[in-house]
mmCIF file of C-alpha atoms and ligand atoms in Angstrom:
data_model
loop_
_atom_site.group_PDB
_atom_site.id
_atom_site.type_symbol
_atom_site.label_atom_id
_atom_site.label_comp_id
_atom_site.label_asym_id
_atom_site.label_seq_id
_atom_site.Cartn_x
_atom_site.Cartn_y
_atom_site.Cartn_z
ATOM 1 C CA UNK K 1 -29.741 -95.885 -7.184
ATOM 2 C CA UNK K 2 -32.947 -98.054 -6.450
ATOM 3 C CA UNK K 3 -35.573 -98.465 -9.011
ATOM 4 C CA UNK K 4 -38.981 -97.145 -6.997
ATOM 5 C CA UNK K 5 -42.905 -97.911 -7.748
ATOM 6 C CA UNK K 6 -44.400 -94.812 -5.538
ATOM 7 C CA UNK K 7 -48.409 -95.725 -5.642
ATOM 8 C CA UNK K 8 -50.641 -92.825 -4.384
ATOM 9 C CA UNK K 9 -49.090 -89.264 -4.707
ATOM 10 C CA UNK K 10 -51.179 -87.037 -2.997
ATOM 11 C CA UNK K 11 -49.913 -84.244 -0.567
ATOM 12 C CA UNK K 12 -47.671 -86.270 1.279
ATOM 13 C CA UNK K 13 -46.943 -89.254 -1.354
ATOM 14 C CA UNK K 14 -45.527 -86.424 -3.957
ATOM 15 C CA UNK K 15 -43.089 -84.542 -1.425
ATOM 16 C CA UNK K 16 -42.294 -87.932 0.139
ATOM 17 C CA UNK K 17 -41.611 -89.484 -3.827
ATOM 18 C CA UNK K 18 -39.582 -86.030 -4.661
ATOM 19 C CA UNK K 19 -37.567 -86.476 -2.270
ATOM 20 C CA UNK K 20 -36.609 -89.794 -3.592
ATOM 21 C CA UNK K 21 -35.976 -88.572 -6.712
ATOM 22 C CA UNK K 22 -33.712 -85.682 -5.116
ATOM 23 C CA UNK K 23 -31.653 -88.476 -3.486
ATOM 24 C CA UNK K 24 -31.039 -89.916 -6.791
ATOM 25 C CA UNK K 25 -33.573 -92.978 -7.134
ATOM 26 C CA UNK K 26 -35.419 -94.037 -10.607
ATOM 27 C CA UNK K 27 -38.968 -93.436 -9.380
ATOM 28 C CA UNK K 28 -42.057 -94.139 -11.486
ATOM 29 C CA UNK K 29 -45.607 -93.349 -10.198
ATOM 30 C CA UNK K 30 -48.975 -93.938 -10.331
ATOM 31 C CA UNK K 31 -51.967 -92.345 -9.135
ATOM 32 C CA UNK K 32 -56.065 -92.194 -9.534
ATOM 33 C CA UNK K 33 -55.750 -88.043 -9.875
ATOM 34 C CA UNK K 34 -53.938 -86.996 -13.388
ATOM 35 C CA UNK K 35 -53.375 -83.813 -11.402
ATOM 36 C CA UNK K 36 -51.637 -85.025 -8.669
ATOM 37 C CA UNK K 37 -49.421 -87.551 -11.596
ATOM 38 C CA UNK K 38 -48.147 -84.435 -13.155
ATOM 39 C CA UNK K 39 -47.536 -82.768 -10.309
ATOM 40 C CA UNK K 40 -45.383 -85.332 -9.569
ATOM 41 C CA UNK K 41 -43.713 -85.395 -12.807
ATOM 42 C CA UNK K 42 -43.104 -81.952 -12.553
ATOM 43 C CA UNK K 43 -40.731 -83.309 -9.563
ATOM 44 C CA UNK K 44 -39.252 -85.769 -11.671
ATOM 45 C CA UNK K 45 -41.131 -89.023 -11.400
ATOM 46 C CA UNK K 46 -41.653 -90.730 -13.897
ATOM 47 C CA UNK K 47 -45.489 -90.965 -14.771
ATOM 48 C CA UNK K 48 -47.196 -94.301 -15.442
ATOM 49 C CA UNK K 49 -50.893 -95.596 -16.742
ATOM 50 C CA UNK K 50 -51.632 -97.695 -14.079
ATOM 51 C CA UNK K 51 -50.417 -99.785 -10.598
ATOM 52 C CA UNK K 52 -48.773 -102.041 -12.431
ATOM 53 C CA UNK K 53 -46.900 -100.443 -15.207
ATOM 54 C CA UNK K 54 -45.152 -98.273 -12.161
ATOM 55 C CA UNK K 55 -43.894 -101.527 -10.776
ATOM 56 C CA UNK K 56 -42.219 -102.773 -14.124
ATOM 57 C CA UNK K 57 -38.526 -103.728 -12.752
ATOM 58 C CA UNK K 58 -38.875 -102.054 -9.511
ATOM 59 C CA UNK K 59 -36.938 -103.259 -6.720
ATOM 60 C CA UNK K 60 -39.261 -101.396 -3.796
ATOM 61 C CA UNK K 61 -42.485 -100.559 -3.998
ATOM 62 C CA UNK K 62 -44.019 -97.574 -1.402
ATOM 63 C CA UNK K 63 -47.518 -97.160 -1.051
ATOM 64 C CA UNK K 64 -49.464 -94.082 0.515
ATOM 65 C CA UNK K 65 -53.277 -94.199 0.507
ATOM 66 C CA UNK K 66 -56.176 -93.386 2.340
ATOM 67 C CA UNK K 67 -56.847 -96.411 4.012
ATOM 68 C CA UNK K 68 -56.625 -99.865 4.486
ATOM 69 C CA UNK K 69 -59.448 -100.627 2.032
ATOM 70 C CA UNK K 70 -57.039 -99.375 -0.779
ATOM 71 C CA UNK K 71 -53.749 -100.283 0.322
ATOM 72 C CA UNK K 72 -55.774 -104.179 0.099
ATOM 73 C CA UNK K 73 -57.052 -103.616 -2.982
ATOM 74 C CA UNK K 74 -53.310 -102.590 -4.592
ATOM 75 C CA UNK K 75 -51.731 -105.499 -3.092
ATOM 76 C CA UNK K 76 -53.968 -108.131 -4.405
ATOM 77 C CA UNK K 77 -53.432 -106.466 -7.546
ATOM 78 C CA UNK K 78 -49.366 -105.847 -7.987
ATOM 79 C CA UNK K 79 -47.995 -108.196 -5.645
ATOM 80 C CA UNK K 80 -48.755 -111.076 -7.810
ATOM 81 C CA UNK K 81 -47.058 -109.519 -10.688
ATOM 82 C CA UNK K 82 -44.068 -108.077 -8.525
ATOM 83 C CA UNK K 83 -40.644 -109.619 -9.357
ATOM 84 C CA UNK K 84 -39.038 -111.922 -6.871
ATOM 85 C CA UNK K 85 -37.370 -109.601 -4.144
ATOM 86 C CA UNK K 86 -39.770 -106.808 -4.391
ATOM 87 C CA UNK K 87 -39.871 -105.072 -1.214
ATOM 88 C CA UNK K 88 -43.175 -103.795 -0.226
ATOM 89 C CA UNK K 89 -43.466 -100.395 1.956
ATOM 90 C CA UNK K 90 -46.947 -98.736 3.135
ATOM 91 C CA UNK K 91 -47.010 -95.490 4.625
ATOM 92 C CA UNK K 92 -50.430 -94.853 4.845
ATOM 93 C CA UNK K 93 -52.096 -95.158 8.098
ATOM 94 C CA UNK K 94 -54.822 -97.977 8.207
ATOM 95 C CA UNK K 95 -55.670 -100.338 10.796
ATOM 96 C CA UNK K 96 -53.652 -102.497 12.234
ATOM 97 C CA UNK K 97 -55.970 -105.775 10.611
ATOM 98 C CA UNK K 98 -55.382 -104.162 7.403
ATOM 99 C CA UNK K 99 -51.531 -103.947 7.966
ATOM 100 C CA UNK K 100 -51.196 -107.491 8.385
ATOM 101 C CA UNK K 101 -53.165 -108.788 6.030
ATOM 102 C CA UNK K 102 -50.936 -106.758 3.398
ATOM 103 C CA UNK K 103 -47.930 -108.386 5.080
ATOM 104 C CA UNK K 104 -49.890 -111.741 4.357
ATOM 105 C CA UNK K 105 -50.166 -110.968 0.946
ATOM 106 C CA UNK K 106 -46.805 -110.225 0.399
ATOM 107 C CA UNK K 107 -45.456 -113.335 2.632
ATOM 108 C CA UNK K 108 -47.381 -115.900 0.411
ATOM 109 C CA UNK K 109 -45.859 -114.735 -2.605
ATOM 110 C CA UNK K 110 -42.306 -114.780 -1.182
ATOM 111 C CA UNK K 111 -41.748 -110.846 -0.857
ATOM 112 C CA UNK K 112 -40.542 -108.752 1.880
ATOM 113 C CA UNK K 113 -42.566 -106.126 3.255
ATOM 114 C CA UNK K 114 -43.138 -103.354 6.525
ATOM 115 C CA UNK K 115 -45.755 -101.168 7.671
ATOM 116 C CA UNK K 116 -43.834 -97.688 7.646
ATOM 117 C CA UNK K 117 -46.798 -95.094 8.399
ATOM 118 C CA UNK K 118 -45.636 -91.725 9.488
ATOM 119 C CA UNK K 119 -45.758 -88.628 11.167
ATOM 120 C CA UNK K 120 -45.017 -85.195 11.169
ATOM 121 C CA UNK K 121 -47.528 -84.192 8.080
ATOM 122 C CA UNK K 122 -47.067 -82.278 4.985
ATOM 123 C CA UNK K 123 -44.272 -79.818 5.967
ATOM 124 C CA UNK K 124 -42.006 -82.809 7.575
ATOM 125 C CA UNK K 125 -42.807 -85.139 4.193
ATOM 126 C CA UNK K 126 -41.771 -81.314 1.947
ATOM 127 C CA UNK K 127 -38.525 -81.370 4.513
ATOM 128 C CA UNK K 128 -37.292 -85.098 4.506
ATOM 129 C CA UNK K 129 -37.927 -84.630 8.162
ATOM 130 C CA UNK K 130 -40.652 -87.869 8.870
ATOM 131 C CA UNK K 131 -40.538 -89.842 12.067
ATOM 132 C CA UNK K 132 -41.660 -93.325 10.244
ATOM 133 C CA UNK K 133 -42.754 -95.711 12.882
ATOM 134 C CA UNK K 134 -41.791 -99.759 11.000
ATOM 135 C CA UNK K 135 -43.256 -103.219 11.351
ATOM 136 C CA UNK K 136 -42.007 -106.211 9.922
ATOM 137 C CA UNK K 137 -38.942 -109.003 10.117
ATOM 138 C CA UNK K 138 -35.615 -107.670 10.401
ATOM 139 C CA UNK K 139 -34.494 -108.462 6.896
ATOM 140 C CA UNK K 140 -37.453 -106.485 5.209
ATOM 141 C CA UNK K 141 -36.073 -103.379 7.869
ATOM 142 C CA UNK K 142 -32.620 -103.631 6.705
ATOM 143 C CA UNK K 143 -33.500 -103.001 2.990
ATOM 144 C CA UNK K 144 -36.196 -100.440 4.026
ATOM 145 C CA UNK K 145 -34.371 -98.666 6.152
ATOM 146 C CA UNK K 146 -31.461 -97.119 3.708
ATOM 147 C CA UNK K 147 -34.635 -96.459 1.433
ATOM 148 C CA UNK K 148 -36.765 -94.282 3.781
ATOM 149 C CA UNK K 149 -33.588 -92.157 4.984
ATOM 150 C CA UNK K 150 -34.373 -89.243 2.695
ATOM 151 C CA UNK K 151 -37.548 -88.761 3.413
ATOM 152 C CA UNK K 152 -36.651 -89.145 7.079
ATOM 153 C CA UNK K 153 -36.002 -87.391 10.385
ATOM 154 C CA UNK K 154 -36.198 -90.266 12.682
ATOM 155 C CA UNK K 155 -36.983 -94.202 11.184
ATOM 156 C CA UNK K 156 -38.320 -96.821 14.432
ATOM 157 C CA UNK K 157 -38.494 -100.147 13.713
ATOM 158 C CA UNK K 158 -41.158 -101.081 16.367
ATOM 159 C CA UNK K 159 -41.909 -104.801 15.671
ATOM 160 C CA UNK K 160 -42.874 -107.876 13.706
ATOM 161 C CA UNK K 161 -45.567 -107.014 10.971
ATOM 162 C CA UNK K 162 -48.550 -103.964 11.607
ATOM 163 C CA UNK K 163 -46.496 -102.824 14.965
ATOM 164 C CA UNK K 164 -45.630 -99.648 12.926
ATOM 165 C CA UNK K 165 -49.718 -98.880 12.482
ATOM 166 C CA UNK K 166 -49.923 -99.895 16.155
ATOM 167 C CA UNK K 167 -47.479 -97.619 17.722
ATOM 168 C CA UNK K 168 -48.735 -94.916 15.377
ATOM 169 C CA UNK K 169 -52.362 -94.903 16.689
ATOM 170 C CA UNK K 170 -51.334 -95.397 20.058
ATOM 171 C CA UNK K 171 -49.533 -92.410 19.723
ATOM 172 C CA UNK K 172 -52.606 -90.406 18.050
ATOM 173 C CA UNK K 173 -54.555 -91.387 20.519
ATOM 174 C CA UNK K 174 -52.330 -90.041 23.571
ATOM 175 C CA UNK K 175 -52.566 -86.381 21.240
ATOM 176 C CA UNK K 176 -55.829 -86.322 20.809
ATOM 177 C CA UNK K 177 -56.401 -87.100 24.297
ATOM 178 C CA UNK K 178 -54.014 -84.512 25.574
ATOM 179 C CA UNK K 179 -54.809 -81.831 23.674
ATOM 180 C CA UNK K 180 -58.798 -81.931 24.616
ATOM 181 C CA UNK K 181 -57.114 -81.975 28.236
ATOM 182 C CA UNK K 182 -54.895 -78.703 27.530
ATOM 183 C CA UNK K 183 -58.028 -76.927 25.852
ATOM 184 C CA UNK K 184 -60.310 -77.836 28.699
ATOM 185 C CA UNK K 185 -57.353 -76.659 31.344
ATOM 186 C CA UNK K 186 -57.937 -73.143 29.428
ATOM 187 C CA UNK K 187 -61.175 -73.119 28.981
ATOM 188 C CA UNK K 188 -61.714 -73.473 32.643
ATOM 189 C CA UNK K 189 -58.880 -70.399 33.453
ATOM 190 C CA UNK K 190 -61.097 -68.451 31.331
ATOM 191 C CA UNK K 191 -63.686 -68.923 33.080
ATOM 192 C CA UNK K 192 -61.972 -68.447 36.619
ATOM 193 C CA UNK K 193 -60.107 -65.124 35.399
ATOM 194 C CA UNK K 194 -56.499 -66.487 34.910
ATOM 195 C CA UNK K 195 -54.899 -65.171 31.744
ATOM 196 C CA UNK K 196 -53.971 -67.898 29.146
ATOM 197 C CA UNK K 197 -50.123 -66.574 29.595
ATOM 198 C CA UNK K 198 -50.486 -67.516 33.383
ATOM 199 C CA UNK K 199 -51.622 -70.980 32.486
ATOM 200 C CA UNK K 200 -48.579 -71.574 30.183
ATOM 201 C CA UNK K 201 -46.056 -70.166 32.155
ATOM 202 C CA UNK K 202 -47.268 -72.457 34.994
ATOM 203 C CA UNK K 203 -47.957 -75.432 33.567
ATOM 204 C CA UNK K 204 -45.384 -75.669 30.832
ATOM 205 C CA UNK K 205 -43.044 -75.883 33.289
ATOM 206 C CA UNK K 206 -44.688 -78.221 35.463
ATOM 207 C CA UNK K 207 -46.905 -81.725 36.040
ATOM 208 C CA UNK K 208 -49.381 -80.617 33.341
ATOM 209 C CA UNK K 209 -46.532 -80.243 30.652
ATOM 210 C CA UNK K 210 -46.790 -82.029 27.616
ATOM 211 C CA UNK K 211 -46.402 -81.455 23.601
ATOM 212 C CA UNK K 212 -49.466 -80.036 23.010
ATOM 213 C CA UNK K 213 -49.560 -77.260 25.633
ATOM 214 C CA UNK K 214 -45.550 -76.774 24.911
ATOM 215 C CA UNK K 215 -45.389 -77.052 21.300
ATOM 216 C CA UNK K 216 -49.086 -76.733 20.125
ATOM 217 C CA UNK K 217 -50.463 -74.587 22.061
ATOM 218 C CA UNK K 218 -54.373 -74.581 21.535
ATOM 219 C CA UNK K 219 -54.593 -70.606 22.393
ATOM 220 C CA UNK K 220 -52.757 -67.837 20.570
ATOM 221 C CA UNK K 221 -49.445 -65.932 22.593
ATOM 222 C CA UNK K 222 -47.729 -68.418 24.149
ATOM 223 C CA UNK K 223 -46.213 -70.265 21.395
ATOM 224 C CA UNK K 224 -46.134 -68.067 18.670
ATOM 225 C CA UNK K 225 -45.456 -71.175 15.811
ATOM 226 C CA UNK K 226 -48.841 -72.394 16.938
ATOM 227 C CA UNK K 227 -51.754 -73.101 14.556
ATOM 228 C CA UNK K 228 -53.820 -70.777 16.965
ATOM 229 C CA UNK K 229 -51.983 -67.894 16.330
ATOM 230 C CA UNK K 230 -52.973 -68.303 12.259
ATOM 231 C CA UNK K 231 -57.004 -69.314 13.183
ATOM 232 C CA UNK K 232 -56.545 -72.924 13.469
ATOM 233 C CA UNK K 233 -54.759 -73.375 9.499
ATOM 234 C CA UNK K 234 -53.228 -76.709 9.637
ATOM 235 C CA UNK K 235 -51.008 -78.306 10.870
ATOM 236 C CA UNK K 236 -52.597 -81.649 11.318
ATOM 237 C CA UNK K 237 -55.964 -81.452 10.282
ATOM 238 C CA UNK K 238 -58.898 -82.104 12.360
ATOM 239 C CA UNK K 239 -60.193 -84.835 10.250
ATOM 240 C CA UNK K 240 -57.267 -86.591 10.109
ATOM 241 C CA UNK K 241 -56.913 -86.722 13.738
ATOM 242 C CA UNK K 242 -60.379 -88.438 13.925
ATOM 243 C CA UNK K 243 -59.620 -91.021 11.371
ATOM 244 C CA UNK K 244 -56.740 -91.749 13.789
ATOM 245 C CA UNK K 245 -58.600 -91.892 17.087
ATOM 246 C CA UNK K 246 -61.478 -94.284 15.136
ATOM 247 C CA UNK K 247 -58.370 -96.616 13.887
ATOM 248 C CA UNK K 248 -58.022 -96.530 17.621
ATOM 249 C CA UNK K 249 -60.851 -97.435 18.795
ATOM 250 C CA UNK K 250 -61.057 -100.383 16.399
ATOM 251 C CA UNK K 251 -58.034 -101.351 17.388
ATOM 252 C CA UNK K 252 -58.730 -101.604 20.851
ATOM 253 C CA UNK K 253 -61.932 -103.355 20.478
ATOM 254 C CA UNK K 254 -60.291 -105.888 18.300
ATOM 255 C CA UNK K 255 -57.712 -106.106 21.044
ATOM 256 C CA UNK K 256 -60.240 -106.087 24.127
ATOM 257 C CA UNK K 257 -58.380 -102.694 25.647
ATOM 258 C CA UNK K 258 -60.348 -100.029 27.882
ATOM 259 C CA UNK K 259 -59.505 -97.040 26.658
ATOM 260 C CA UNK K 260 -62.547 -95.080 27.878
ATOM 261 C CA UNK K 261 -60.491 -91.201 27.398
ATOM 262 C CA UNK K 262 -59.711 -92.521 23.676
ATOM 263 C CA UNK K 263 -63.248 -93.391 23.044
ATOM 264 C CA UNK K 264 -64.367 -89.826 24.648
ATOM 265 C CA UNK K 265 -61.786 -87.921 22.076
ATOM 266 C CA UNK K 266 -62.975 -89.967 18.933
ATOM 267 C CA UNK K 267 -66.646 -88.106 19.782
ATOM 268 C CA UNK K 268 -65.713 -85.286 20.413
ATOM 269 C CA UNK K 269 -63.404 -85.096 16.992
ATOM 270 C CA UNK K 270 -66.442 -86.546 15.282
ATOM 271 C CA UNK K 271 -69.184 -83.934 16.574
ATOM 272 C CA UNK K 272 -66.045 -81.387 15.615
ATOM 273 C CA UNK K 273 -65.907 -82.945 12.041
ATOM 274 C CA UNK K 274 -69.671 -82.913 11.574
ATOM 275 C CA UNK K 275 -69.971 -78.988 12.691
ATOM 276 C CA UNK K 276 -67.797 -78.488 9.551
ATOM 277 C CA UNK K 277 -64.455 -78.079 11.582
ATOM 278 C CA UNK K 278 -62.628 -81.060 9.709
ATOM 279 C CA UNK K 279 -60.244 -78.931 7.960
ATOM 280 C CA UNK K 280 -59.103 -76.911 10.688
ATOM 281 C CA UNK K 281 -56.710 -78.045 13.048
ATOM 282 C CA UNK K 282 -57.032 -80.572 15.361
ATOM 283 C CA UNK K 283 -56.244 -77.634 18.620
ATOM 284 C CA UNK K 284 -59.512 -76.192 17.054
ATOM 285 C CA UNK K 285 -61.187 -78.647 19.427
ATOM 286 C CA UNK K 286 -60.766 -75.540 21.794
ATOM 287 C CA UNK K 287 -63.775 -73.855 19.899
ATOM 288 C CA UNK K 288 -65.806 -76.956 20.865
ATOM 289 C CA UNK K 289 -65.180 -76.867 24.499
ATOM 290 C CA UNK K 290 -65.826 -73.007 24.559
ATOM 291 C CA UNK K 291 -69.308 -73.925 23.353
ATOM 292 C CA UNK K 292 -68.133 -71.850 19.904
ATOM 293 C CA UNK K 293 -67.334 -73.619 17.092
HETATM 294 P P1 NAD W 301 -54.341 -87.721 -0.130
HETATM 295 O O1 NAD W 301 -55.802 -88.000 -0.225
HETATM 296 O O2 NAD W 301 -53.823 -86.372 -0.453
HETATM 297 O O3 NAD W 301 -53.545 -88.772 -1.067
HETATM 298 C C1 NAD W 301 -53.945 -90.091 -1.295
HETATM 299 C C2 NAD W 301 -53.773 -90.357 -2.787
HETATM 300 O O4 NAD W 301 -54.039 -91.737 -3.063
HETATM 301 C C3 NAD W 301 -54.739 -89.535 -3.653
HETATM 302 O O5 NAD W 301 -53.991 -88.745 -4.560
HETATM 303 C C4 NAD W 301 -55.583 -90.600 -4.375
HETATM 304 O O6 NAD W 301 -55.931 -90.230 -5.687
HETATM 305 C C5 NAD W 301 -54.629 -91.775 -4.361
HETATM 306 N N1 NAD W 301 -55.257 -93.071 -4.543
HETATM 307 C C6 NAD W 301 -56.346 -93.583 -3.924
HETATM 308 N N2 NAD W 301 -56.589 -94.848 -4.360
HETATM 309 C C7 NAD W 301 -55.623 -95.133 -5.273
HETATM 310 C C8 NAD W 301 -55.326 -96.257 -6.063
HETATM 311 N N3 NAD W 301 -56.078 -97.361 -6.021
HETATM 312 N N4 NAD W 301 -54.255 -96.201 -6.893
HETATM 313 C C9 NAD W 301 -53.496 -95.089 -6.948
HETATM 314 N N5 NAD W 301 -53.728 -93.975 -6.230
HETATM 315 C C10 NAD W 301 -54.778 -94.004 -5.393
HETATM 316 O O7 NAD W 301 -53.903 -88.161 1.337
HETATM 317 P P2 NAD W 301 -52.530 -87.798 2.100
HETATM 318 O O8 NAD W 301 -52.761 -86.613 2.956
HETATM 319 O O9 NAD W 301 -51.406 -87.834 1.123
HETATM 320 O O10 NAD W 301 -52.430 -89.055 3.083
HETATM 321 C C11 NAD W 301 -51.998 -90.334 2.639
HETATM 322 C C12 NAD W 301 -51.898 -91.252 3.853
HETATM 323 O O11 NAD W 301 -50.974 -90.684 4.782
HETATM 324 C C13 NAD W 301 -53.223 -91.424 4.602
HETATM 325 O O12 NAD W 301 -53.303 -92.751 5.026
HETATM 326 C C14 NAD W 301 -53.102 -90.452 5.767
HETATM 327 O O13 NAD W 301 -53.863 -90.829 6.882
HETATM 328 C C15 NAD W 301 -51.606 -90.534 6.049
HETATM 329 N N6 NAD W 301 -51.035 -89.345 6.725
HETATM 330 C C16 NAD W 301 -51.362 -88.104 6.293
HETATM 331 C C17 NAD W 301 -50.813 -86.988 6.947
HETATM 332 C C18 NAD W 301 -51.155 -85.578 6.491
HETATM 333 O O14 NAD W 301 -50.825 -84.636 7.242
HETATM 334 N N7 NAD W 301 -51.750 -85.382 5.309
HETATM 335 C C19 NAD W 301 -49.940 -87.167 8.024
HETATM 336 C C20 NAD W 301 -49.592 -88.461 8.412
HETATM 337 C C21 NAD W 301 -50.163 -89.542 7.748
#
């Protein structure tokens, strides 16, 4: 049994810290939202004032926020205070800047920490089923990695400090690109008269296959488990897959990479988001191309 600080238990932070508890961890947790702290007590973590008073003789703390801006703002305030060995793990998604500055933080006072963001959304974090894409030093894996196993399908340690944020935008990115290129692919067979199940059967099973014409499939029939088939519920939410693509894009910039089809699916997400689509899913985008919303 570990002795866990979870900080930020909103709807993936409280599955994610219940499972923790189920595995037989002492987990104490904080959050801004009294709603969201009882909910979590209600899965039996134990509920705390503030930041701090969760990380009172933890061993690991796990944060998961909205962004970087946050995840900053805890650090400078707990690590300081955090006992010698802490371990430090963020899941949230922020940029890659952000990730390594919170590895900085941790560094200069002598703690380990990774970048563990994830994916597979609320029903993998409710199933233990999270791929969790890691950056930092071997050690700080090693000790993260037996931690993160219950709330995990698949755990990648990717590289040295932020690579986890890294490989999980660059793998946003290829998503959100691919699935404006499956919706466009149907939105064009409409147009020339070919049935959507024509499409599929063809291209699912050749050069044009990927996950989000297989799996995801923007139009309902084909693949029945589809958020298209339930109007475009999520899933993975629209907005979330533009804060993704703009984490991106800043990335790149920072990092002087063309990624002209990246930039091109941030807009289009954004002008998706400000028709008041954010909460739909992100295959949605479908609605867009159609000239429908
Ligand atoms: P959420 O908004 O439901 O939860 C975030 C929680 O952090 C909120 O409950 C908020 O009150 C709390 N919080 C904010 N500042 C705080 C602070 N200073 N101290 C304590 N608590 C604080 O968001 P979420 O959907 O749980 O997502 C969390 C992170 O996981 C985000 O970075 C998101 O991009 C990422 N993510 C989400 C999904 C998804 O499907 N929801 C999938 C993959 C990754």
């Amino acid at each position: 049994m570990t002795k866990i600080a979870f900080i930020g238990l909103g709807n993936m932070g409280n599955p994610m810290a219940a499972n923790l508890v189920k595995a037989g961890h002492d987990v104490h947790g904080f959050d801004l939202l009294p709603e969201n702290l009882s909910r979590a007590e209600q899965n039996g973590v134990g509920k705390t004032a503030s930041a701090e008073a969760a990380i009172q003789g933890a061993e690991v703390v796990i944060t998961m926020l909205p962004a970087g801006k946050h995840v900053l703002s805890v650090y400078e305030d707990i690590v300081p205070k955090a006992a010698a060995g802490t371990l430090f793990i963020d899941s949230s998604t922020i940029d890659v800047e952000s990730a390594r500055k919170a590895h900085m933080i941790a560094g200069e006072h002598g703690l380990f920490s990774i970048d563990a963001p994830v994916s597979g959304g609320v029903v993998g974090a409710e199933a233990g089923t999270l791929t969790f894409m890691a950056g930092g030093k071997d050690e700080a894996f090693a000790r993260a990695e037996p931690i993160l196993k219950p709330m995990a399908g698949r755990i990648v340690h990717c590289g040295r400090g932020g690579a986890g944020q890294a490989a999980k935008i660059c793998n946003n990115m290829i998503l959100g690109i691919s699935m404006i290129a499956v919706g466009e692919a149907f939105v064009l067979a409409e147009k020339l008269g070919l049935s959507h199940q024509a499409l599929f059967d063809v291209a699912s099973t050749s050069s044009g296959q990927c996950w989000s014409l297989t799996t995801y499939c923007p139009v309902p029939g084909p693949v029945p488990t589809s958020p298209a088939n339930r109007d475009y519920q999520p899933g993975f939410a629209a907005s979330l897959m533009l804060k993704d693509l703009r984490l991106a894009q800043e990335a790149a910039q920072a990092a002087g990479a063309v990624t002209p089809l990246g930039a091109e699916a941030a807009q289009l997400y954004a002008l998706f988001n400000a028709i008041g689509q954010g909460m739909k899913d992100f295959s949605g985008i479908i609605n867009l191309l159609r000239g429908a919303d």
